[in-house]
Amino acid sequence: MEQGDKISFQVKEHGIVLAGGIFVMGFVLFILVMGLRYPSAGGNRPVFILTLAVMMTCGILVCVMYFHRRLVVEEMDICYVNFCGKQKNFSLNDIGYCKLGLSGNKKEPHVESIIVYDLMGEKLCKLEMNMPGARIFLQYIVDNQIRTEWMEAGREPLRVREPEIMVKTICQEEIGRYTEKFYDMIGPVFTDWEKQYQRFDARWEFGFVEYAQSEIRAQKDMWQWESAVQTKAGEELPEDYICLVEVYLKRGEEYVMNRKGDVTGFLIPYIWQNKSYQIGESRRIRKMDESYLLERLAARLQMMAEELPRHSYHTQALTLCHTLQKKVGKIPEVSQK
């Protein structure tokens, strides 16, 4: 829940926890009723009752945890309530560091939990990433430059596929420099693909486009989107600014279309502006890590090479409703005296 630029949100248990607790209690009641209606002559009734009691207790505890366990953030003030309802209050300044628990395979691990410690190394709370609001809390931690460590020693941060961790904060004047550099990085990836799959007789057209996210309409194909955004020096970006790399597959001068009449291509979100969770800052411009994007791009092109022979396509002459650029953003000119 956000009011203006005020930082206010809550992390709580997922609704599936409550559903699981109710299911367990319902199952216990069903077994109890069936056991009373159709008693077993050779059954051990005390063990039967004890087992049901333990299961019912677990179901009740899970439901209690759903209603009690939460973390509430109001600016710098943080309140954590455990599953028993015990409350712990601390502030952002009390956090010394956080540890991120990982799960998944070695190629694409992801954050499973966040453990928060105070300045003395004592644990303040632990949250699971599947809890609604947990990712916002992770962004809150990252934006306020709280030190993070990995549960596994030697783990490289860039190997963890978490957007909150893999982004870098930049200023508006740096957009031009970064987009120009990234364009040069992805160019050879497309060129290598075209050489490797010459049998398709196709080439890639790509470039940067700036949008306000409200201009991106799901009802239209991406070539039909219209953009009125230009990052000029001295002008504020739209609050929902996003810079994308748009990629289109072409044969000759025509665009490759699928059976549904949509262009064959994809988007690479690179730079965007959204709410900042740093105290005293309202908005922040973020840039995705280039190494990660290059990995995902190579994987996407490989998938395209496998998919193209399996489907029917046709070509069509189109005029894009926007311009693909090699670079966006303008660096302020330095006056010469």
mmCIF file of C-alpha atoms in Angstrom:
data_model
loop_
_atom_site.group_PDB
_atom_site.id
_atom_site.type_symbol
_atom_site.label_atom_id
_atom_site.label_comp_id
_atom_site.label_asym_id
_atom_site.label_seq_id
_atom_site.Cartn_x
_atom_site.Cartn_y
_atom_site.Cartn_z
ATOM 1 C CA MET A 1 0.000 0.000 0.000
ATOM 2 C CA GLU A 2 1.560 3.289 -1.125
ATOM 3 C CA GLN A 3 0.467 6.856 -0.437
ATOM 4 C CA GLY A 4 2.266 9.386 -2.607
ATOM 5 C CA ASP A 5 6.036 9.064 -2.143
ATOM 6 C CA LYS A 6 5.688 7.523 1.315
ATOM 7 C CA ILE A 7 7.263 4.099 1.684
ATOM 8 C CA SER A 8 4.627 1.817 3.116
ATOM 9 C CA PHE A 9 4.142 -1.879 2.385
ATOM 10 C CA GLN A 10 3.510 -5.211 4.056
ATOM 11 C CA VAL A 11 4.921 -8.711 3.692
ATOM 12 C CA LYS A 12 2.526 -11.465 4.720
ATOM 13 C CA GLU A 13 1.897 -15.162 4.304
ATOM 14 C CA HIS A 14 0.564 -16.392 0.980
ATOM 15 C CA GLY A 15 -3.101 -17.355 0.831
ATOM 16 C CA ILE A 16 -2.077 -20.919 -0.013
ATOM 17 C CA VAL A 17 -0.853 -21.263 3.594
ATOM 18 C CA LEU A 18 -4.366 -20.611 4.913
ATOM 19 C CA ALA A 19 -5.836 -22.944 2.298
ATOM 20 C CA GLY A 20 -3.373 -25.655 3.346
ATOM 21 C CA GLY A 21 -4.288 -25.290 7.024
ATOM 22 C CA ILE A 22 -8.018 -25.445 6.284
ATOM 23 C CA PHE A 23 -7.499 -28.494 4.076
ATOM 24 C CA VAL A 24 -5.609 -30.330 6.833
ATOM 25 C CA MET A 25 -8.330 -29.579 9.411
ATOM 26 C CA GLY A 26 -11.046 -30.596 6.976
ATOM 27 C CA PHE A 27 -9.227 -33.821 6.163
ATOM 28 C CA VAL A 28 -8.857 -34.623 9.880
ATOM 29 C CA LEU A 29 -12.564 -34.049 10.481
ATOM 30 C CA PHE A 30 -13.435 -36.253 7.498
ATOM 31 C CA ILE A 31 -11.217 -39.092 8.771
ATOM 32 C CA LEU A 32 -12.674 -38.705 12.276
ATOM 33 C CA VAL A 33 -16.254 -38.902 11.046
ATOM 34 C CA MET A 34 -15.499 -41.900 8.846
ATOM 35 C CA GLY A 35 -13.671 -43.595 11.744
ATOM 36 C CA LEU A 36 -16.638 -43.111 14.053
ATOM 37 C CA ARG A 37 -19.167 -44.307 11.484
ATOM 38 C CA TYR A 38 -17.114 -47.289 10.342
ATOM 39 C CA PRO A 39 -14.906 -48.284 13.308
ATOM 40 C CA SER A 40 -12.217 -50.863 12.691
ATOM 41 C CA ALA A 41 -12.338 -53.839 15.028
ATOM 42 C CA GLY A 42 -8.584 -54.392 14.872
ATOM 43 C CA GLY A 43 -7.568 -50.717 14.980
ATOM 44 C CA ASN A 44 -5.585 -49.081 17.738
ATOM 45 C CA ARG A 45 -7.985 -46.311 18.772
ATOM 46 C CA PRO A 46 -5.565 -44.326 21.031
ATOM 47 C CA VAL A 47 -2.960 -44.145 18.251
ATOM 48 C CA PHE A 48 -5.693 -43.185 15.773
ATOM 49 C CA ILE A 49 -6.950 -40.350 18.008
ATOM 50 C CA LEU A 50 -3.402 -39.155 18.778
ATOM 51 C CA THR A 51 -2.514 -39.020 15.068
ATOM 52 C CA LEU A 52 -5.624 -37.003 14.277
ATOM 53 C CA ALA A 53 -4.927 -34.665 17.205
ATOM 54 C CA VAL A 54 -1.399 -33.994 15.951
ATOM 55 C CA MET A 55 -2.654 -33.328 12.423
ATOM 56 C CA MET A 56 -5.419 -31.031 13.700
ATOM 57 C CA THR A 57 -2.893 -29.120 15.810
ATOM 58 C CA CYS A 58 -0.650 -28.645 12.771
ATOM 59 C CA GLY A 59 -3.593 -27.372 10.725
ATOM 60 C CA ILE A 60 -4.577 -24.891 13.438
ATOM 61 C CA LEU A 61 -0.985 -23.659 13.807
ATOM 62 C CA VAL A 62 -0.710 -23.099 10.053
ATOM 63 C CA CYS A 63 -3.918 -21.013 10.087
ATOM 64 C CA VAL A 64 -2.684 -19.038 13.103
ATOM 65 C CA MET A 65 0.609 -18.397 11.290
ATOM 66 C CA TYR A 66 -1.270 -17.023 8.294
ATOM 67 C CA PHE A 67 -3.135 -14.454 10.396
ATOM 68 C CA HIS A 68 -0.198 -13.525 12.656
ATOM 69 C CA ARG A 69 3.060 -13.657 10.678
ATOM 70 C CA ARG A 70 3.825 -10.476 8.785
ATOM 71 C CA LEU A 71 6.327 -7.666 8.346
ATOM 72 C CA VAL A 72 5.140 -4.056 8.046
ATOM 73 C CA VAL A 73 7.374 -1.255 6.741
ATOM 74 C CA GLU A 74 6.545 2.429 7.279
ATOM 75 C CA GLU A 75 9.400 4.566 5.987
ATOM 76 C CA MET A 76 12.323 3.583 8.275
ATOM 77 C CA ASP A 77 10.189 1.827 10.889
ATOM 78 C CA ILE A 78 9.811 -1.938 10.588
ATOM 79 C CA CYS A 79 7.559 -4.224 12.623
ATOM 80 C CA TYR A 80 7.861 -8.025 12.414
ATOM 81 C CA VAL A 81 5.253 -10.339 13.954
ATOM 82 C CA ASN A 82 6.098 -14.042 14.188
ATOM 83 C CA PHE A 83 3.616 -16.918 13.875
ATOM 84 C CA CYS A 84 2.880 -16.787 17.616
ATOM 85 C CA GLY A 85 1.905 -13.127 17.426
ATOM 86 C CA LYS A 86 5.076 -11.857 19.153
ATOM 87 C CA GLN A 87 5.966 -8.421 17.853
ATOM 88 C CA LYS A 88 9.483 -7.077 17.208
ATOM 89 C CA ASN A 89 10.070 -3.430 16.277
ATOM 90 C CA PHE A 90 13.256 -2.107 14.709
ATOM 91 C CA SER A 91 14.333 0.533 12.202
ATOM 92 C CA LEU A 92 16.271 0.524 8.955
ATOM 93 C CA ASN A 93 19.300 1.828 10.849
ATOM 94 C CA ASP A 94 19.209 -1.272 13.088
ATOM 95 C CA ILE A 95 19.811 -3.622 10.140
ATOM 96 C CA GLY A 96 23.437 -4.631 9.832
ATOM 97 C CA TYR A 97 23.204 -7.013 6.872
ATOM 98 C CA CYS A 98 21.002 -9.610 5.193
ATOM 99 C CA LYS A 99 21.662 -13.134 4.043
ATOM 100 C CA LEU A 100 19.952 -14.533 0.959
ATOM 101 C CA GLY A 101 19.156 -18.224 0.917
ATOM 102 C CA LEU A 102 19.336 -19.784 -2.545
ATOM 103 C CA SER A 103 17.567 -22.657 -4.244
ATOM 104 C CA GLY A 104 17.358 -24.055 -7.768
ATOM 105 C CA ASN A 105 20.081 -25.503 -9.967
ATOM 106 C CA LYS A 106 23.621 -24.158 -10.346
ATOM 107 C CA LYS A 107 22.923 -22.535 -13.707
ATOM 108 C CA GLU A 108 19.907 -20.508 -12.607
ATOM 109 C CA PRO A 109 19.677 -20.262 -8.821
ATOM 110 C CA HIS A 110 17.145 -17.929 -7.299
ATOM 111 C CA VAL A 111 16.615 -16.331 -3.914
ATOM 112 C CA GLU A 112 14.438 -18.484 -1.650
ATOM 113 C CA SER A 113 14.613 -16.563 1.628
ATOM 114 C CA ILE A 114 15.831 -13.325 3.221
ATOM 115 C CA ILE A 115 17.313 -13.393 6.714
ATOM 116 C CA VAL A 116 17.758 -9.995 8.375
ATOM 117 C CA TYR A 117 20.424 -9.439 11.047
ATOM 118 C CA ASP A 118 21.063 -6.489 13.334
ATOM 119 C CA LEU A 119 24.354 -4.615 13.823
ATOM 120 C CA MET A 120 25.512 -7.217 16.355
ATOM 121 C CA GLY A 121 24.781 -10.178 14.079
ATOM 122 C CA GLU A 122 21.593 -11.248 15.884
ATOM 123 C CA LYS A 123 18.744 -12.456 13.667
ATOM 124 C CA LEU A 124 15.835 -10.039 13.435
ATOM 125 C CA CYS A 125 13.538 -11.968 11.104
ATOM 126 C CA LYS A 126 13.338 -14.388 8.217
ATOM 127 C CA LEU A 127 11.066 -14.101 5.175
ATOM 128 C CA GLU A 128 10.388 -16.486 2.290
ATOM 129 C CA MET A 129 10.443 -15.048 -1.225
ATOM 130 C CA ASN A 130 7.072 -16.613 -2.062
ATOM 131 C CA MET A 131 5.402 -14.348 0.506
ATOM 132 C CA PRO A 132 3.459 -11.462 -1.097
ATOM 133 C CA GLY A 133 5.508 -8.306 -0.638
ATOM 134 C CA ALA A 134 8.837 -10.110 -0.100
ATOM 135 C CA ARG A 135 10.253 -8.868 -3.403
ATOM 136 C CA ILE A 136 9.339 -5.314 -2.487
ATOM 137 C CA PHE A 137 11.230 -5.783 0.790
ATOM 138 C CA LEU A 138 14.242 -7.098 -1.145
ATOM 139 C CA GLN A 139 14.095 -3.992 -3.346
ATOM 140 C CA TYR A 140 13.824 -1.895 -0.164
ATOM 141 C CA ILE A 141 16.974 -3.560 1.170
ATOM 142 C CA VAL A 142 18.882 -3.088 -2.096
ATOM 143 C CA ASP A 143 17.788 0.527 -2.632
ATOM 144 C CA ASN A 144 18.895 1.478 0.876
ATOM 145 C CA GLN A 145 22.285 -0.148 0.288
ATOM 146 C CA ILE A 146 22.010 -2.754 3.028
ATOM 147 C CA ARG A 147 24.855 -5.257 2.694
ATOM 148 C CA THR A 148 23.728 -8.644 1.390
ATOM 149 C CA GLU A 149 25.544 -11.941 1.680
ATOM 150 C CA TRP A 150 24.932 -15.363 0.195
ATOM 151 C CA MET A 151 24.167 -18.425 2.234
ATOM 152 C CA GLU A 152 26.575 -20.283 -0.063
ATOM 153 C CA ALA A 153 30.142 -19.049 0.201
ATOM 154 C CA GLY A 154 31.655 -17.850 -3.065
ATOM 155 C CA ARG A 155 28.347 -17.347 -4.837
ATOM 156 C CA GLU A 156 28.568 -14.647 -7.531
ATOM 157 C CA PRO A 157 25.639 -12.192 -7.396
ATOM 158 C CA LEU A 158 25.247 -12.051 -11.183
ATOM 159 C CA ARG A 159 24.436 -15.742 -11.284
ATOM 160 C CA VAL A 160 21.276 -15.186 -9.266
ATOM 161 C CA ARG A 161 18.327 -14.389 -11.524
ATOM 162 C CA GLU A 162 16.678 -11.771 -9.337
ATOM 163 C CA PRO A 163 15.810 -8.439 -11.028
ATOM 164 C CA GLU A 164 16.051 -6.632 -7.699
ATOM 165 C CA ILE A 165 19.715 -7.665 -7.405
ATOM 166 C CA MET A 166 20.772 -7.540 -11.039
ATOM 167 C CA VAL A 167 19.906 -3.918 -11.739
ATOM 168 C CA LYS A 168 22.118 -0.862 -11.460
ATOM 169 C CA THR A 169 20.988 2.648 -10.642
ATOM 170 C CA ILE A 170 21.896 5.256 -13.252
ATOM 171 C CA CYS A 171 21.087 8.906 -13.871
ATOM 172 C CA GLN A 172 19.299 10.312 -16.911
ATOM 173 C CA GLU A 173 22.497 11.718 -18.416
ATOM 174 C CA GLU A 174 23.982 8.204 -18.581
ATOM 175 C CA ILE A 175 21.204 6.699 -20.710
ATOM 176 C CA GLY A 176 22.875 7.698 -23.972
ATOM 177 C CA ARG A 177 26.240 6.206 -23.034
ATOM 178 C CA TYR A 178 24.796 2.921 -21.814
ATOM 179 C CA THR A 179 22.442 2.394 -24.756
ATOM 180 C CA GLU A 180 25.209 3.093 -27.265
ATOM 181 C CA LYS A 181 27.461 0.580 -25.516
ATOM 182 C CA PHE A 182 24.761 -2.081 -25.230
ATOM 183 C CA TYR A 183 23.842 -1.708 -28.929
ATOM 184 C CA ASP A 184 27.453 -2.522 -29.839
ATOM 185 C CA MET A 185 27.364 -5.543 -27.517
ATOM 186 C CA ILE A 186 24.249 -7.174 -28.951
ATOM 187 C CA GLY A 187 25.061 -6.499 -32.621
ATOM 188 C CA PRO A 188 27.574 -9.383 -32.946
ATOM 189 C CA VAL A 189 25.112 -11.801 -31.311
ATOM 190 C CA PHE A 190 22.584 -11.202 -34.110
ATOM 191 C CA THR A 191 25.295 -11.280 -36.785
ATOM 192 C CA ASP A 192 26.604 -14.651 -35.575
ATOM 193 C CA TRP A 193 23.058 -16.070 -35.632
ATOM 194 C CA GLU A 194 22.506 -14.896 -39.215
ATOM 195 C CA LYS A 195 25.769 -16.505 -40.332
ATOM 196 C CA GLN A 196 25.042 -19.760 -38.517
ATOM 197 C CA TYR A 197 21.513 -20.044 -39.936
ATOM 198 C CA GLN A 198 21.961 -18.753 -43.473
ATOM 199 C CA ARG A 199 19.431 -21.345 -44.621
ATOM 200 C CA PHE A 200 16.634 -19.174 -43.214
ATOM 201 C CA ASP A 201 17.673 -16.326 -45.528
ATOM 202 C CA ALA A 202 16.625 -13.914 -42.781
ATOM 203 C CA ARG A 203 18.153 -11.067 -40.838
ATOM 204 C CA TRP A 204 17.389 -9.211 -37.625
ATOM 205 C CA GLU A 205 16.400 -5.582 -37.353
ATOM 206 C CA PHE A 206 16.712 -4.114 -33.874
ATOM 207 C CA GLY A 207 17.026 -0.858 -32.008
ATOM 208 C CA PHE A 208 16.016 1.124 -28.957
ATOM 209 C CA VAL A 209 12.592 2.654 -28.427
ATOM 210 C CA GLU A 210 11.538 4.817 -25.472
ATOM 211 C CA TYR A 211 8.015 4.637 -24.109
ATOM 212 C CA ALA A 212 5.861 5.684 -21.261
ATOM 213 C CA GLN A 213 4.546 2.296 -20.167
ATOM 214 C CA SER A 214 1.004 3.582 -20.631
ATOM 215 C CA GLU A 215 1.783 3.774 -24.370
ATOM 216 C CA ILE A 216 2.383 0.009 -24.569
ATOM 217 C CA ARG A 217 -0.955 -1.496 -25.538
ATOM 218 C CA ALA A 218 -1.469 -5.236 -25.293
ATOM 219 C CA GLN A 219 -4.276 -4.949 -27.848
ATOM 220 C CA LYS A 220 -1.782 -3.910 -30.540
ATOM 221 C CA ASP A 221 1.184 -5.709 -32.048
ATOM 222 C CA MET A 222 4.477 -4.129 -30.995
ATOM 223 C CA TRP A 223 5.179 -2.596 -34.397
ATOM 224 C CA GLN A 224 1.990 -0.559 -33.971
ATOM 225 C CA TRP A 225 2.986 1.072 -30.687
ATOM 226 C CA GLU A 226 3.451 4.823 -30.844
ATOM 227 C CA SER A 227 5.971 6.653 -28.708
ATOM 228 C CA ALA A 228 6.026 10.303 -27.732
ATOM 229 C CA VAL A 229 9.009 10.002 -25.380
ATOM 230 C CA GLN A 230 12.413 11.521 -26.026
ATOM 231 C CA THR A 231 15.101 11.762 -23.368
ATOM 232 C CA LYS A 232 16.271 15.308 -23.855
ATOM 233 C CA ALA A 233 18.815 16.872 -21.564
ATOM 234 C CA GLY A 234 17.180 18.938 -18.852
ATOM 235 C CA GLU A 235 13.723 17.401 -19.302
ATOM 236 C CA GLU A 236 12.140 15.059 -16.808
ATOM 237 C CA LEU A 237 11.405 11.493 -17.860
ATOM 238 C CA PRO A 238 7.846 10.174 -17.597
ATOM 239 C CA GLU A 239 7.307 8.471 -14.251
ATOM 240 C CA ASP A 240 6.634 5.189 -16.070
ATOM 241 C CA TYR A 241 9.545 5.571 -18.541
ATOM 242 C CA ILE A 242 10.943 2.419 -20.118
ATOM 243 C CA CYS A 243 13.595 1.874 -22.781
ATOM 244 C CA LEU A 244 13.257 -1.352 -24.775
ATOM 245 C CA VAL A 245 15.242 -3.094 -27.460
ATOM 246 C CA GLU A 246 12.752 -4.164 -30.107
ATOM 247 C CA VAL A 247 13.831 -7.057 -32.314
ATOM 248 C CA TYR A 248 12.199 -7.992 -35.645
ATOM 249 C CA LEU A 249 12.939 -10.838 -38.051
ATOM 250 C CA LYS A 250 13.004 -9.828 -41.742
ATOM 251 C CA ARG A 251 13.475 -11.421 -45.132
ATOM 252 C CA GLY A 252 14.679 -8.836 -47.583
ATOM 253 C CA GLU A 253 12.799 -5.643 -46.782
ATOM 254 C CA GLU A 254 9.677 -7.380 -45.477
ATOM 255 C CA TYR A 255 8.875 -8.496 -41.955
ATOM 256 C CA VAL A 256 8.295 -12.148 -41.079
ATOM 257 C CA MET A 257 4.748 -12.710 -39.766
ATOM 258 C CA ASN A 258 3.283 -15.760 -38.067
ATOM 259 C CA ARG A 259 -0.045 -17.428 -38.854
ATOM 260 C CA LYS A 260 -1.888 -15.074 -36.499
ATOM 261 C CA GLY A 261 -0.597 -12.043 -38.394
ATOM 262 C CA ASP A 262 1.794 -10.903 -35.650
ATOM 263 C CA VAL A 263 5.366 -9.918 -36.338
ATOM 264 C CA THR A 264 8.074 -12.412 -35.420
ATOM 265 C CA GLY A 265 10.216 -10.717 -32.833
ATOM 266 C CA PHE A 266 10.616 -9.950 -29.157
ATOM 267 C CA LEU A 267 11.427 -7.242 -26.623
ATOM 268 C CA ILE A 268 14.400 -6.722 -24.314
ATOM 269 C CA PRO A 269 13.611 -4.380 -21.385
ATOM 270 C CA TYR A 270 16.845 -2.513 -20.646
ATOM 271 C CA ILE A 271 16.267 0.742 -18.748
ATOM 272 C CA TRP A 272 13.192 1.838 -16.811
ATOM 273 C CA GLN A 273 12.083 4.258 -14.126
ATOM 274 C CA ASN A 274 9.901 3.244 -11.206
ATOM 275 C CA LYS A 275 9.316 3.882 -7.523
ATOM 276 C CA SER A 276 12.388 4.074 -5.333
ATOM 277 C CA TYR A 277 12.387 2.457 -1.903
ATOM 278 C CA GLN A 278 15.307 4.529 -0.678
ATOM 279 C CA ILE A 279 14.376 6.912 2.111
ATOM 280 C CA GLY A 280 14.043 10.445 0.741
ATOM 281 C CA GLU A 281 13.936 9.420 -2.940
ATOM 282 C CA SER A 282 10.724 9.118 -4.942
ATOM 283 C CA ARG A 283 11.789 7.691 -8.327
ATOM 284 C CA ARG A 284 14.813 5.801 -9.594
ATOM 285 C CA ILE A 285 16.170 4.959 -13.061
ATOM 286 C CA ARG A 286 17.311 1.336 -13.225
ATOM 287 C CA LYS A 287 19.368 -0.559 -15.807
ATOM 288 C CA MET A 288 19.431 -4.334 -16.215
ATOM 289 C CA ASP A 289 22.780 -6.118 -16.154
ATOM 290 C CA GLU A 290 24.145 -6.514 -19.697
ATOM 291 C CA SER A 291 25.820 -9.887 -19.119
ATOM 292 C CA TYR A 292 22.534 -11.411 -18.049
ATOM 293 C CA LEU A 293 20.701 -9.899 -21.027
ATOM 294 C CA LEU A 294 23.304 -11.257 -23.445
ATOM 295 C CA GLU A 295 22.860 -14.752 -21.992
ATOM 296 C CA ARG A 296 19.073 -14.515 -22.306
ATOM 297 C CA LEU A 297 19.370 -13.123 -25.838
ATOM 298 C CA ALA A 298 21.576 -16.010 -26.977
ATOM 299 C CA ALA A 299 19.131 -18.502 -25.460
ATOM 300 C CA ARG A 300 16.171 -16.761 -27.115
ATOM 301 C CA LEU A 301 17.807 -16.787 -30.544
ATOM 302 C CA GLN A 302 18.634 -20.471 -30.176
ATOM 303 C CA MET A 303 15.017 -21.176 -29.329
ATOM 304 C CA MET A 304 13.910 -19.168 -32.383
ATOM 305 C CA ALA A 305 16.195 -21.240 -34.607
ATOM 306 C CA GLU A 306 14.520 -24.410 -33.331
ATOM 307 C CA GLU A 307 10.987 -23.045 -33.622
ATOM 308 C CA LEU A 308 11.126 -21.452 -37.077
ATOM 309 C CA PRO A 309 11.160 -24.727 -39.110
ATOM 310 C CA ARG A 310 8.171 -26.076 -37.131
ATOM 311 C CA HIS A 311 5.699 -23.344 -38.081
ATOM 312 C CA SER A 312 4.494 -21.596 -41.202
ATOM 313 C CA TYR A 313 5.284 -17.933 -41.791
ATOM 314 C CA HIS A 314 4.751 -15.302 -44.432
ATOM 315 C CA THR A 315 6.293 -11.905 -45.090
ATOM 316 C CA GLN A 316 4.610 -8.528 -45.217
ATOM 317 C CA ALA A 317 5.716 -4.980 -45.907
ATOM 318 C CA LEU A 318 5.186 -2.855 -42.804
ATOM 319 C CA THR A 319 5.976 0.666 -41.680
ATOM 320 C CA LEU A 320 6.805 0.758 -37.987
ATOM 321 C CA CYS A 321 4.895 3.378 -36.012
ATOM 322 C CA HIS A 322 8.112 4.391 -34.266
ATOM 323 C CA THR A 323 11.826 4.614 -35.048
ATOM 324 C CA LEU A 324 14.389 2.041 -33.966
ATOM 325 C CA GLN A 325 17.479 3.868 -32.751
ATOM 326 C CA LYS A 326 21.077 2.862 -32.102
ATOM 327 C CA LYS A 327 21.186 5.174 -29.117
ATOM 328 C CA VAL A 328 18.685 7.134 -27.060
ATOM 329 C CA GLY A 329 19.147 9.929 -24.598
ATOM 330 C CA LYS A 330 21.152 13.099 -25.036
ATOM 331 C CA ILE A 331 24.221 14.066 -23.074
ATOM 332 C CA PRO A 332 24.219 17.745 -22.087
ATOM 333 C CA GLU A 333 26.506 19.825 -24.254
ATOM 334 C CA VAL A 334 29.481 21.414 -22.517
ATOM 335 C CA SER A 335 29.721 25.074 -23.327
ATOM 336 C CA GLN A 336 33.035 26.170 -24.761
ATOM 337 C CA LYS A 337 34.450 29.423 -23.493
#
